[in-house]
mmCIF file of C-alpha atoms and ligand atoms in Angstrom:
data_model
loop_
_atom_site.group_PDB
_atom_site.id
_atom_site.type_symbol
_atom_site.label_atom_id
_atom_site.label_comp_id
_atom_site.label_asym_id
_atom_site.label_seq_id
_atom_site.Cartn_x
_atom_site.Cartn_y
_atom_site.Cartn_z
ATOM 1 C CA MET A 2 -0.139 10.458 -38.712
ATOM 2 C CA SER A 3 0.582 12.020 -35.352
ATOM 3 C CA LYS A 4 4.245 12.849 -34.700
ATOM 4 C CA ILE A 5 6.420 13.593 -31.707
ATOM 5 C CA GLU A 6 6.865 17.330 -32.095
ATOM 6 C CA ARG A 7 8.640 18.367 -28.913
ATOM 7 C CA ALA A 8 10.710 16.650 -26.209
ATOM 8 C CA GLU A 9 11.599 18.720 -23.123
ATOM 9 C CA VAL A 10 13.839 17.670 -20.239
ATOM 10 C CA PHE A 11 13.171 19.358 -16.879
ATOM 11 C CA VAL A 12 15.633 19.182 -13.975
ATOM 12 C CA ALA A 13 14.242 20.535 -10.709
ATOM 13 C CA SER A 14 14.479 19.999 -6.968
ATOM 14 C CA PRO A 15 11.009 20.265 -5.382
ATOM 15 C CA GLY A 16 11.959 18.641 -2.075
ATOM 16 C CA ARG A 17 14.637 16.571 -3.885
ATOM 17 C CA ASN A 18 16.054 16.346 -7.411
ATOM 18 C CA PHE A 19 13.954 14.968 -10.251
ATOM 19 C CA VAL A 20 14.572 14.744 -13.997
ATOM 20 C CA THR A 21 11.359 14.685 -16.031
ATOM 21 C CA LEU A 22 10.803 14.196 -19.763
ATOM 22 C CA ARG A 23 7.727 15.656 -21.427
ATOM 23 C CA LEU A 24 6.841 14.663 -24.987
ATOM 24 C CA THR A 25 4.290 16.644 -27.003
ATOM 25 C CA THR A 26 2.716 15.297 -30.189
ATOM 26 C CA SER A 27 1.627 17.195 -33.290
ATOM 27 C CA ASP A 28 -1.960 16.728 -32.002
ATOM 28 C CA GLY A 29 -1.063 18.515 -28.770
ATOM 29 C CA VAL A 30 -1.110 15.380 -26.567
ATOM 30 C CA THR A 31 1.556 15.314 -23.838
ATOM 31 C CA GLY A 32 3.204 12.386 -22.061
ATOM 32 C CA LEU A 33 5.463 12.311 -18.997
ATOM 33 C CA GLY A 34 8.430 10.098 -18.153
ATOM 34 C CA ASP A 35 10.616 10.009 -15.042
ATOM 35 C CA ALA A 36 14.380 10.089 -15.762
ATOM 36 C CA THR A 37 15.720 10.428 -12.214
ATOM 37 C CA LEU A 38 18.893 8.513 -11.283
ATOM 38 C CA ASN A 39 19.697 9.523 -7.721
ATOM 39 C CA GLY A 40 23.072 11.301 -7.477
ATOM 40 C CA ARG A 41 23.699 10.995 -11.258
ATOM 41 C CA GLU A 42 20.775 13.131 -12.477
ATOM 42 C CA LEU A 43 22.640 15.289 -14.977
ATOM 43 C CA ALA A 44 24.138 12.272 -16.768
ATOM 44 C CA VAL A 45 20.642 11.100 -17.735
ATOM 45 C CA ALA A 46 19.484 14.654 -18.549
ATOM 46 C CA SER A 47 22.418 14.997 -20.953
ATOM 47 C CA TYR A 48 21.876 11.502 -22.426
ATOM 48 C CA LEU A 49 18.297 12.531 -23.203
ATOM 49 C CA ARG A 50 18.934 16.099 -24.387
ATOM 50 C CA ASP A 51 22.094 15.416 -26.371
ATOM 51 C CA HIS A 52 21.526 11.898 -27.701
ATOM 52 C CA VAL A 53 17.846 10.918 -27.557
ATOM 53 C CA VAL A 54 15.714 14.016 -28.166
ATOM 54 C CA PRO A 55 17.196 14.520 -31.684
ATOM 55 C CA LEU A 56 16.156 10.933 -32.525
ATOM 56 C CA LEU A 57 12.560 11.306 -31.330
ATOM 57 C CA VAL A 58 11.326 14.302 -33.250
ATOM 58 C CA ASP A 59 8.975 13.325 -36.125
ATOM 59 C CA ARG A 60 8.580 9.689 -34.998
ATOM 60 C CA ASP A 61 5.093 8.194 -34.625
ATOM 61 C CA PRO A 62 4.381 8.116 -30.844
ATOM 62 C CA ALA A 63 2.109 5.094 -31.347
ATOM 63 C CA ASN A 64 5.073 2.810 -32.120
ATOM 64 C CA ILE A 65 6.253 2.252 -28.548
ATOM 65 C CA GLU A 66 7.960 -1.092 -29.165
ATOM 66 C CA ASP A 67 9.806 0.116 -32.248
ATOM 67 C CA ILE A 68 11.044 3.256 -30.488
ATOM 68 C CA TRP A 69 12.168 1.119 -27.520
ATOM 69 C CA GLN A 70 14.134 -1.227 -29.804
ATOM 70 C CA TYR A 71 15.587 1.724 -31.717
ATOM 71 C CA LEU A 72 16.891 3.392 -28.539
ATOM 72 C CA TYR A 73 18.143 0.113 -26.996
ATOM 73 C CA ARG A 74 19.641 -1.777 -29.940
ATOM 74 C CA GLY A 75 20.303 1.328 -31.996
ATOM 75 C CA ALA A 76 22.629 2.818 -29.381
ATOM 76 C CA TYR A 77 25.100 -0.077 -29.828
ATOM 77 C CA TRP A 78 26.265 0.718 -26.230
ATOM 78 C CA ARG A 79 23.330 -0.780 -24.470
ATOM 79 C CA ARG A 80 22.131 -1.530 -20.911
ATOM 80 C CA GLY A 81 23.458 0.197 -17.787
ATOM 81 C CA PRO A 82 21.540 2.517 -15.439
ATOM 82 C CA VAL A 83 22.030 5.786 -17.363
ATOM 83 C CA THR A 84 20.936 4.358 -20.714
ATOM 84 C CA MET A 85 18.053 2.330 -19.292
ATOM 85 C CA THR A 86 16.737 5.288 -17.256
ATOM 86 C CA ALA A 87 16.755 7.462 -20.388
ATOM 87 C CA VAL A 88 14.986 4.740 -22.415
ATOM 88 C CA ALA A 89 12.523 4.328 -19.527
ATOM 89 C CA ALA A 90 11.596 8.016 -19.574
ATOM 90 C CA VAL A 91 10.746 7.904 -23.291
ATOM 91 C CA ASP A 92 8.842 4.621 -22.969
ATOM 92 C CA THR A 93 6.794 5.831 -19.984
ATOM 93 C CA ALA A 94 5.889 9.081 -21.754
ATOM 94 C CA LEU A 95 4.769 7.109 -24.839
ATOM 95 C CA TRP A 96 2.478 4.866 -22.736
ATOM 96 C CA ASP A 97 1.040 8.031 -21.132
ATOM 97 C CA ILE A 98 0.348 9.426 -24.622
ATOM 98 C CA LYS A 99 -1.160 6.141 -25.830
ATOM 99 C CA GLY A 100 -3.526 6.098 -22.861
ATOM 100 C CA LYS A 101 -4.613 9.689 -23.468
ATOM 101 C CA VAL A 102 -5.172 9.055 -27.194
ATOM 102 C CA ALA A 103 -7.203 5.912 -26.406
ATOM 103 C CA GLY A 104 -9.083 7.656 -23.573
ATOM 104 C CA LEU A 105 -8.030 4.811 -21.217
ATOM 105 C CA PRO A 106 -5.934 4.543 -18.055
ATOM 106 C CA VAL A 107 -2.634 2.758 -18.759
ATOM 107 C CA TYR A 108 -3.568 -0.335 -16.712
ATOM 108 C CA GLN A 109 -6.374 -0.969 -19.220
ATOM 109 C CA LEU A 110 -3.826 -1.019 -22.057
ATOM 110 C CA LEU A 111 -1.806 -3.606 -20.101
ATOM 111 C CA GLY A 112 -4.677 -6.082 -19.992
ATOM 112 C CA GLY A 113 -7.000 -4.490 -17.451
ATOM 113 C CA ARG A 114 -7.511 -4.848 -13.740
ATOM 114 C CA SER A 115 -6.246 -7.978 -11.968
ATOM 115 C CA ARG A 116 -6.898 -6.630 -8.453
ATOM 116 C CA ASP A 117 -8.890 -4.015 -6.557
ATOM 117 C CA GLY A 118 -5.842 -2.178 -5.227
ATOM 118 C CA VAL A 119 -2.081 -2.386 -4.885
ATOM 119 C CA LEU A 120 -0.738 -3.596 -1.506
ATOM 120 C CA VAL A 121 2.077 -1.317 -0.333
ATOM 121 C CA TYR A 122 4.702 -1.316 2.384
ATOM 122 C CA SER A 123 6.085 1.762 4.042
ATOM 123 C CA HIS A 124 9.183 2.464 6.145
ATOM 124 C CA ALA A 125 9.274 2.392 9.929
ATOM 125 C CA SER A 126 12.609 3.248 11.512
ATOM 126 C CA GLY A 127 14.188 4.215 14.813
ATOM 127 C CA THR A 128 17.404 5.334 16.412
ATOM 128 C CA ASP A 129 16.961 2.357 18.768
ATOM 129 C CA THR A 130 14.518 -0.508 19.291
ATOM 130 C CA ALA A 131 12.093 1.528 21.439
ATOM 131 C CA SER A 132 11.711 4.327 18.869
ATOM 132 C CA LEU A 133 11.388 1.757 16.054
ATOM 133 C CA LEU A 134 8.500 0.108 17.927
ATOM 134 C CA ASP A 135 6.774 3.499 18.292
ATOM 135 C CA ASP A 136 7.178 4.077 14.570
ATOM 136 C CA VAL A 137 5.777 0.640 13.672
ATOM 137 C CA ALA A 138 2.752 1.462 15.869
ATOM 138 C CA ARG A 139 2.304 4.736 13.967
ATOM 139 C CA PHE A 140 2.336 3.031 10.548
ATOM 140 C CA ARG A 141 -0.149 0.423 11.780
ATOM 141 C CA ASP A 142 -2.433 3.266 12.921
ATOM 142 C CA LEU A 143 -2.134 4.816 9.435
ATOM 143 C CA GLY A 144 -3.557 1.596 7.998
ATOM 144 C CA TYR A 145 -0.441 -0.028 6.504
ATOM 145 C CA LYS A 146 -0.694 -3.816 6.197
ATOM 146 C CA ALA A 147 3.021 -4.195 5.424
ATOM 147 C CA ILE A 148 5.876 -2.378 7.146
ATOM 148 C CA ARG A 149 9.635 -2.345 6.618
ATOM 149 C CA ALA A 150 11.640 -2.073 9.856
ATOM 150 C CA GLN A 151 15.159 -0.573 10.145
ATOM 151 C CA ALA A 152 16.975 0.671 13.273
ATOM 152 C CA ALA A 153 20.329 2.348 13.826
ATOM 153 C CA VAL A 154 23.050 -0.134 14.768
ATOM 154 C CA PRO A 155 24.646 0.980 18.066
ATOM 155 C CA ASP A 156 28.211 2.295 17.627
ATOM 156 C CA ALA A 157 28.126 1.835 13.837
ATOM 157 C CA GLY A 158 27.246 5.373 12.790
ATOM 158 C CA ALA A 159 24.416 6.161 10.389
ATOM 159 C CA SER A 160 22.712 2.896 9.439
ATOM 160 C CA TYR A 161 20.775 2.547 6.187
ATOM 161 C CA GLY A 162 17.095 3.463 6.294
ATOM 162 C CA VAL A 163 16.879 5.408 9.564
ATOM 163 C CA ARG A 164 14.872 8.606 9.306
ATOM 164 C CA LYS A 165 15.947 11.871 10.888
ATOM 165 C CA GLY A 166 12.785 13.923 11.461
ATOM 166 C CA THR A 167 9.789 13.302 9.234
ATOM 167 C CA VAL A 168 11.482 12.425 5.904
ATOM 168 C CA TYR A 169 14.120 9.829 4.992
ATOM 169 C CA GLU A 170 16.445 11.328 2.402
ATOM 170 C CA PRO A 171 19.850 9.660 2.078
ATOM 171 C CA ALA A 172 20.981 11.931 -0.796
ATOM 172 C CA ALA A 173 21.289 14.923 1.518
ATOM 173 C CA HIS A 174 24.812 16.295 0.953
ATOM 174 C CA SER A 175 26.536 18.148 -1.895
ATOM 175 C CA LEU A 176 29.392 15.613 -1.579
ATOM 176 C CA PRO A 177 28.918 12.031 -0.296
ATOM 177 C CA ASP A 178 28.512 11.688 3.460
ATOM 178 C CA GLU A 179 30.929 8.938 4.594
ATOM 179 C CA GLN A 180 29.258 6.612 7.087
ATOM 180 C CA PRO A 181 30.907 3.927 9.249
ATOM 181 C CA TRP A 182 29.757 0.296 8.966
ATOM 182 C CA SER A 183 30.272 -2.774 11.139
ATOM 183 C CA THR A 184 28.893 -6.078 9.817
ATOM 184 C CA GLU A 185 29.477 -7.758 13.187
ATOM 185 C CA ALA A 186 27.456 -5.114 15.073
ATOM 186 C CA TYR A 187 24.637 -5.299 12.495
ATOM 187 C CA LEU A 188 24.437 -9.104 12.599
ATOM 188 C CA ASP A 189 24.241 -9.008 16.396
ATOM 189 C CA PHE A 190 21.644 -6.232 16.577
ATOM 190 C CA ALA A 191 19.252 -6.375 13.578
ATOM 191 C CA PRO A 192 17.665 -9.767 14.457
ATOM 192 C CA THR A 193 16.882 -8.495 17.978
ATOM 193 C CA TYR A 194 14.801 -5.536 16.799
ATOM 194 C CA LEU A 195 12.934 -7.630 14.209
ATOM 195 C CA GLU A 196 12.085 -10.084 17.012
ATOM 196 C CA ALA A 197 11.006 -7.176 19.240
ATOM 197 C CA VAL A 198 8.576 -6.008 16.510
ATOM 198 C CA ARG A 199 6.980 -9.490 16.326
ATOM 199 C CA ASP A 200 6.915 -9.817 20.149
ATOM 200 C CA ARG A 201 5.105 -6.523 20.501
ATOM 201 C CA PHE A 202 2.736 -6.570 17.480
ATOM 202 C CA GLY A 203 2.376 -10.237 16.554
ATOM 203 C CA PHE A 204 2.063 -11.662 13.042
ATOM 204 C CA GLY A 205 -1.071 -9.921 11.717
ATOM 205 C CA PHE A 206 0.831 -7.774 9.208
ATOM 206 C CA HIS A 207 3.742 -8.217 6.803
ATOM 207 C CA LEU A 208 7.212 -7.353 8.123
ATOM 208 C CA LEU A 209 10.057 -6.529 5.723
ATOM 209 C CA HIS A 210 13.722 -5.653 6.130
ATOM 210 C CA ASP A 211 16.313 -4.136 3.759
ATOM 211 C CA VAL A 212 19.890 -5.411 4.221
ATOM 212 C CA HIS A 213 20.902 -2.944 1.477
ATOM 213 C CA HIS A 214 23.695 -4.985 -0.128
ATOM 214 C CA ARG A 215 25.785 -5.043 3.074
ATOM 215 C CA LEU A 216 26.514 -8.778 3.635
ATOM 216 C CA THR A 217 28.543 -11.506 1.949
ATOM 217 C CA PRO A 218 26.523 -14.560 0.808
ATOM 218 C CA ILE A 219 27.423 -16.655 3.879
ATOM 219 C CA GLU A 220 26.711 -13.750 6.255
ATOM 220 C CA ALA A 221 23.351 -13.259 4.514
ATOM 221 C CA ALA A 222 22.624 -16.985 4.875
ATOM 222 C CA ARG A 223 23.329 -16.729 8.612
ATOM 223 C CA PHE A 224 21.113 -13.645 8.936
ATOM 224 C CA GLY A 225 18.224 -15.228 7.000
ATOM 225 C CA LYS A 226 18.405 -18.383 9.128
ATOM 226 C CA ARG A 227 18.546 -16.404 12.374
ATOM 227 C CA VAL A 228 15.366 -14.400 11.583
ATOM 228 C CA GLU A 229 13.257 -17.280 10.198
ATOM 229 C CA ASP A 230 10.914 -17.209 13.202
ATOM 230 C CA CYS A 231 10.099 -13.550 12.444
ATOM 231 C CA ARG A 232 8.485 -14.797 9.205
ATOM 232 C CA LEU A 233 9.688 -11.841 7.161
ATOM 233 C CA PHE A 234 7.805 -11.052 3.954
ATOM 234 C CA TRP A 235 11.328 -10.615 2.561
ATOM 235 C CA MET A 236 14.913 -9.735 3.289
ATOM 236 C CA GLU A 237 15.951 -7.306 0.607
ATOM 237 C CA ASP A 238 19.295 -7.102 -1.199
ATOM 238 C CA PRO A 239 21.084 -9.411 1.263
ATOM 239 C CA THR A 240 24.248 -9.308 -0.870
ATOM 240 C CA PRO A 241 25.290 -7.306 -3.970
ATOM 241 C CA ALA A 242 23.754 -8.822 -7.115
ATOM 242 C CA GLU A 243 26.455 -8.370 -9.732
ATOM 243 C CA ASN A 244 27.144 -12.074 -9.241
ATOM 244 C CA GLN A 245 23.719 -13.700 -9.571
ATOM 245 C CA GLU A 246 25.246 -17.067 -8.617
ATOM 246 C CA ALA A 247 25.948 -15.732 -5.089
ATOM 247 C CA PHE A 248 22.285 -16.141 -4.181
ATOM 248 C CA ARG A 249 22.472 -19.934 -4.524
ATOM 249 C CA LEU A 250 24.460 -20.123 -1.299
ATOM 250 C CA ILE A 251 21.874 -18.027 0.572
ATOM 251 C CA ARG A 252 19.055 -20.274 -0.743
ATOM 252 C CA GLN A 253 20.824 -23.409 0.476
ATOM 253 C CA HIS A 254 20.662 -22.205 4.071
ATOM 254 C CA THR A 255 17.450 -20.291 4.686
ATOM 255 C CA THR A 256 13.723 -20.168 3.922
ATOM 256 C CA THR A 257 13.551 -16.394 4.547
ATOM 257 C CA PRO A 258 12.254 -15.005 1.204
ATOM 258 C CA VAL A 259 14.666 -12.879 -0.831
ATOM 259 C CA ALA A 260 13.948 -9.700 -2.852
ATOM 260 C CA VAL A 261 16.425 -8.176 -5.313
ATOM 261 C CA GLY A 262 16.437 -5.731 -8.200
ATOM 262 C CA GLU A 263 16.234 -2.018 -7.337
ATOM 263 C CA THR A 264 19.689 -1.287 -8.805
ATOM 264 C CA LEU A 265 19.310 -3.647 -11.782
ATOM 265 C CA SER A 266 18.347 -2.308 -15.170
ATOM 266 C CA SER A 267 17.615 -5.127 -17.607
ATOM 267 C CA ILE A 268 16.119 -8.578 -17.960
ATOM 268 C CA TRP A 269 19.662 -9.937 -18.382
ATOM 269 C CA ASP A 270 20.589 -8.662 -14.898
ATOM 270 C CA VAL A 271 17.843 -10.772 -13.307
ATOM 271 C CA GLN A 272 17.722 -13.686 -15.760
ATOM 272 C CA HIS A 273 19.422 -16.319 -13.573
ATOM 273 C CA LEU A 274 17.956 -14.951 -10.347
ATOM 274 C CA ILE A 275 14.531 -15.646 -11.848
ATOM 275 C CA THR A 276 15.002 -18.774 -13.958
ATOM 276 C CA GLU A 277 16.943 -20.572 -11.218
ATOM 277 C CA GLN A 278 14.473 -19.421 -8.556
ATOM 278 C CA LEU A 279 17.206 -17.775 -6.491
ATOM 279 C CA ILE A 280 14.817 -14.978 -5.430
ATOM 280 C CA ASP A 281 11.146 -14.701 -4.489
ATOM 281 C CA TYR A 282 10.487 -11.059 -5.442
ATOM 282 C CA VAL A 283 11.950 -9.003 -8.293
ATOM 283 C CA ARG A 284 12.293 -5.313 -7.389
ATOM 284 C CA THR A 285 13.107 -3.751 -10.767
ATOM 285 C CA THR A 286 11.218 -0.513 -11.465
ATOM 286 C CA VAL A 287 9.733 1.391 -14.367
ATOM 287 C CA VAL A 288 12.324 4.200 -14.193
ATOM 288 C CA HIS A 289 15.542 2.195 -13.876
ATOM 289 C CA ALA A 290 14.665 -0.869 -15.961
ATOM 290 C CA GLY A 291 13.698 0.518 -19.348
ATOM 291 C CA GLY A 292 10.130 1.667 -18.733
ATOM 292 C CA ILE A 293 6.781 -0.104 -18.752
ATOM 293 C CA THR A 294 7.639 -2.125 -21.885
ATOM 294 C CA HIS A 295 10.770 -3.732 -20.460
ATOM 295 C CA LEU A 296 9.472 -4.060 -16.893
ATOM 296 C CA ARG A 297 6.467 -5.994 -18.195
ATOM 297 C CA ARG A 298 8.861 -8.321 -20.023
ATOM 298 C CA ILE A 299 10.799 -8.950 -16.771
ATOM 299 C CA PHE A 300 7.588 -9.519 -14.811
ATOM 300 C CA ASP A 301 6.262 -11.974 -17.412
ATOM 301 C CA LEU A 302 9.510 -13.971 -17.214
ATOM 302 C CA ALA A 303 9.233 -13.902 -13.411
ATOM 303 C CA ALA A 304 5.643 -15.221 -13.558
ATOM 304 C CA LEU A 305 6.857 -18.420 -15.249
ATOM 305 C CA TYR A 306 9.034 -19.163 -12.205
ATOM 306 C CA GLN A 307 6.607 -18.134 -9.435
ATOM 307 C CA VAL A 308 8.678 -15.038 -8.703
ATOM 308 C CA ARG A 309 6.432 -12.142 -7.715
ATOM 309 C CA THR A 310 6.916 -8.397 -8.167
ATOM 310 C CA GLY A 311 7.962 -5.903 -5.493
ATOM 311 C CA SER A 312 8.914 -2.709 -7.279
ATOM 312 C CA HIS A 313 11.237 -0.167 -5.734
ATOM 313 C CA GLY A 314 9.343 2.975 -4.707
ATOM 314 C CA ALA A 315 11.587 5.221 -2.607
ATOM 315 C CA THR A 316 11.087 9.003 -2.859
ATOM 316 C CA ASP A 317 13.888 9.400 -5.431
ATOM 317 C CA LEU A 318 11.468 7.764 -7.884
ATOM 318 C CA SER A 319 9.164 10.584 -8.975
ATOM 319 C CA PRO A 320 5.341 10.567 -8.797
ATOM 320 C CA VAL A 321 5.432 9.709 -12.533
ATOM 321 C CA THR A 322 7.222 6.438 -11.736
ATOM 322 C CA LEU A 323 4.914 5.759 -8.794
ATOM 323 C CA ALA A 324 1.842 6.191 -10.998
ATOM 324 C CA ALA A 325 3.327 4.039 -13.780
ATOM 325 C CA ALA A 326 4.242 1.369 -11.208
ATOM 326 C CA VAL A 327 0.717 1.333 -9.782
ATOM 327 C CA HIS A 328 -0.755 0.910 -13.291
ATOM 328 C CA VAL A 329 1.593 -2.047 -13.952
ATOM 329 C CA ASP A 330 0.923 -3.511 -10.468
ATOM 330 C CA THR A 331 -2.834 -3.275 -11.061
ATOM 331 C CA ALA A 332 -2.571 -5.360 -14.228
ATOM 332 C CA VAL A 333 0.117 -8.042 -13.803
ATOM 333 C CA PRO A 334 -0.922 -11.492 -12.528
ATOM 334 C CA ASN A 335 2.189 -12.036 -10.362
ATOM 335 C CA PHE A 336 2.091 -8.788 -8.373
ATOM 336 C CA GLY A 337 3.554 -9.144 -4.870
ATOM 337 C CA ILE A 338 3.854 -5.754 -3.171
ATOM 338 C CA GLN A 339 4.772 -2.142 -4.008
ATOM 339 C CA GLU A 340 7.155 0.023 -1.968
ATOM 340 C CA TYR A 341 5.617 3.378 -1.064
ATOM 341 C CA MET A 342 7.215 6.369 0.649
ATOM 342 C CA PRO A 343 4.899 9.377 0.253
ATOM 343 C CA HIS A 344 6.539 12.398 -1.415
ATOM 344 C CA VAL A 345 6.873 15.719 0.423
ATOM 345 C CA ALA A 346 4.451 18.616 -0.202
ATOM 346 C CA GLU A 347 6.908 20.523 -2.486
ATOM 347 C CA THR A 348 7.149 17.483 -4.766
ATOM 348 C CA MET A 349 3.369 17.221 -4.982
ATOM 349 C CA GLU A 350 3.100 20.942 -5.839
ATOM 350 C CA VAL A 351 5.011 20.191 -9.041
ATOM 351 C CA PHE A 352 3.580 16.734 -9.837
ATOM 352 C CA ARG A 353 -0.185 16.467 -9.508
ATOM 353 C CA SER A 354 -1.072 12.786 -9.351
ATOM 354 C CA GLU A 355 -4.283 10.772 -9.315
ATOM 355 C CA VAL A 356 -2.696 7.978 -7.247
ATOM 356 C CA ARG A 357 -4.513 7.603 -3.893
ATOM 357 C CA PHE A 358 -3.633 5.721 -0.681
ATOM 358 C CA GLU A 359 -6.466 4.016 1.154
ATOM 359 C CA ASP A 360 -6.487 1.249 3.722
ATOM 360 C CA GLY A 361 -2.945 -0.006 3.059
ATOM 361 C CA MET A 362 -3.317 0.100 -0.732
ATOM 362 C CA LEU A 363 -2.612 2.447 -3.632
ATOM 363 C CA HIS A 364 -5.159 3.066 -6.384
ATOM 364 C CA ALA A 365 -4.242 4.224 -9.893
ATOM 365 C CA GLY A 366 -7.334 6.255 -10.789
ATOM 366 C CA ASP A 367 -9.176 6.192 -14.110
ATOM 367 C CA GLU A 368 -7.911 9.297 -15.915
ATOM 368 C CA PRO A 369 -6.634 8.516 -19.427
ATOM 369 C CA GLY A 370 -2.874 7.815 -19.441
ATOM 370 C CA LEU A 371 -0.923 7.809 -16.187
ATOM 371 C CA GLY A 372 -2.965 10.516 -14.433
ATOM 372 C CA VAL A 373 0.003 12.789 -13.598
ATOM 373 C CA GLU A 374 0.521 16.442 -14.604
ATOM 374 C CA TYR A 375 3.809 18.376 -14.390
ATOM 375 C CA ASP A 376 3.609 22.065 -13.400
ATOM 376 C CA GLU A 377 6.735 23.551 -14.967
ATOM 377 C CA LYS A 378 6.004 27.037 -13.562
ATOM 378 C CA ALA A 379 5.927 25.629 -10.030
ATOM 379 C CA ALA A 380 9.117 23.643 -10.802
ATOM 380 C CA GLU A 381 10.996 26.866 -11.639
ATOM 381 C CA ARG A 382 10.870 27.778 -7.946
ATOM 382 C CA PHE A 383 12.985 24.685 -7.116
ATOM 383 C CA PRO A 384 16.316 24.762 -9.012
ATOM 384 C CA TYR A 385 18.552 21.676 -9.208
ATOM 385 C CA GLU A 386 20.934 21.166 -6.254
ATOM 386 C CA PRO A 387 23.900 18.745 -6.494
ATOM 387 C CA ARG A 388 23.238 15.869 -4.045
ATOM 388 C CA TYR A 389 25.050 12.554 -3.524
ATOM 389 C CA LEU A 390 24.114 9.308 -1.822
ATOM 390 C CA PRO A 391 26.389 8.367 1.116
ATOM 391 C CA VAL A 392 29.432 6.087 0.938
ATOM 392 C CA ALA A 393 29.993 3.418 3.630
ATOM 393 C CA ARG A 394 33.384 2.652 5.170
ATOM 394 C CA ARG A 395 34.238 -0.293 7.444
ATOM 395 C CA LEU A 396 35.656 0.584 10.843
ATOM 396 C CA ASP A 397 39.200 0.105 9.409
ATOM 397 C CA GLY A 398 38.489 2.835 6.846
ATOM 398 C CA SER A 399 38.030 0.649 3.730
ATOM 399 C CA VAL A 400 35.086 1.239 1.403
ATOM 400 C CA HIS A 401 32.025 -1.027 1.821
ATOM 401 C CA ASP A 402 28.791 -1.283 -0.181
ATOM 402 C CA TRP A 403 26.371 1.427 0.901
HETATM 403 O O1 KDG B 29 18.524 6.076 -4.372
HETATM 404 C C1 KDG B 29 18.720 4.981 -3.525
HETATM 405 C C2 KDG B 29 17.445 4.657 -2.774
HETATM 406 O O2 KDG B 29 16.348 4.606 -3.620
HETATM 407 C C3 KDG B 29 17.587 3.331 -2.050
HETATM 408 O O3 KDG B 29 18.634 3.398 -1.147
HETATM 409 C C4 KDG B 29 16.292 3.016 -1.346
HETATM 410 O O4 KDG B 29 17.025 0.791 -0.845
HETATM 411 C C5 KDG B 29 16.125 1.589 -1.007
HETATM 412 C C6 KDG B 29 14.745 1.112 -0.871
HETATM 413 O O5 KDG B 29 14.584 -0.090 -0.708
HETATM 414 O O6 KDG B 29 13.830 1.921 -0.932
HETATM 415 MG MG1 MG B 30 16.313 -1.218 -0.980
#
């Protein structure tokens, strides 16, 4: 019987921080898992090194489900982003190993190909409407068939999702950047730039928008109703999702589709959103929702209720997660769309990935496993740097959801 012989946790910052788990079996097969939790990286690294690695050594890497159950139920303290990211890293690495042992790409182990490629959306942004329109034009020229649009709200400081220079990286400071927020200014302005995008470019591509948890349910209902003529593919995270019931109010008022899930880590967190059809797209990801095993379980539940997938894919999810996501997306029947923000060159020096972008779609490649290699020598040139996500404050100084 093959055994897990070694489990190594790498923390490095090639362009941004990533935590990566590498498992090696007694037969010399390696598997990679992403364990990055933006702004809380070392908590997951410690959870893995101090509490999970000692449990893995000598286990049979073939028993993915049993190891998943052991780490989830066996911890007693289960769920939550730190735990589920650590479990995800192990699970993803085990699927990578299983693919390599079988000589098959992971999507084949998940039931094979359901589609030719994986439709992606990327991020256009601007400091005002005119620069947003230029950016949308650029993404259309690059071949994207789906584009998310975000612009800076006048007089409300740094809005979510607006790029400075060539790369959007919100976790840019060694302590949280505090950014002002005005709901009133956003509600007045955001619909106007979404309308300007449709006026200028028409309806021949998918348009998305991320509200990023900033509105109350009734404000979100008003926003969704106001932008119905823009025919958004989705409005994302219109209100925080701790209270799943909150989405019922939004649903009662608008036909704008709703996407939720990037901060949620288990099937229980999305259970009512899915079974009561309060959302249209579930955005849970491999890395933050317990790996391929648990994500597949969420997606299968979603399929019963005509909820489609739309996995989170910002650059704080490493190329290992992106590859794993594209394998899952290739196989599941209820795939909707995949978020895609290309990683910077330093990141791709450390992670060599088979995933390819072509004509608005990502393709997984046919290498056995996930098709990603980690260059630990290259990673040594990029030591970990403490970085936090921003914190939002209303104009009266009180803390708001970022
Ligand atoms: O780490 C936080 C980011 O991944 C998040 O803010 C990005 O909302 C996001 C998105 O939709 O990509
Ligand atoms: Mg988002």
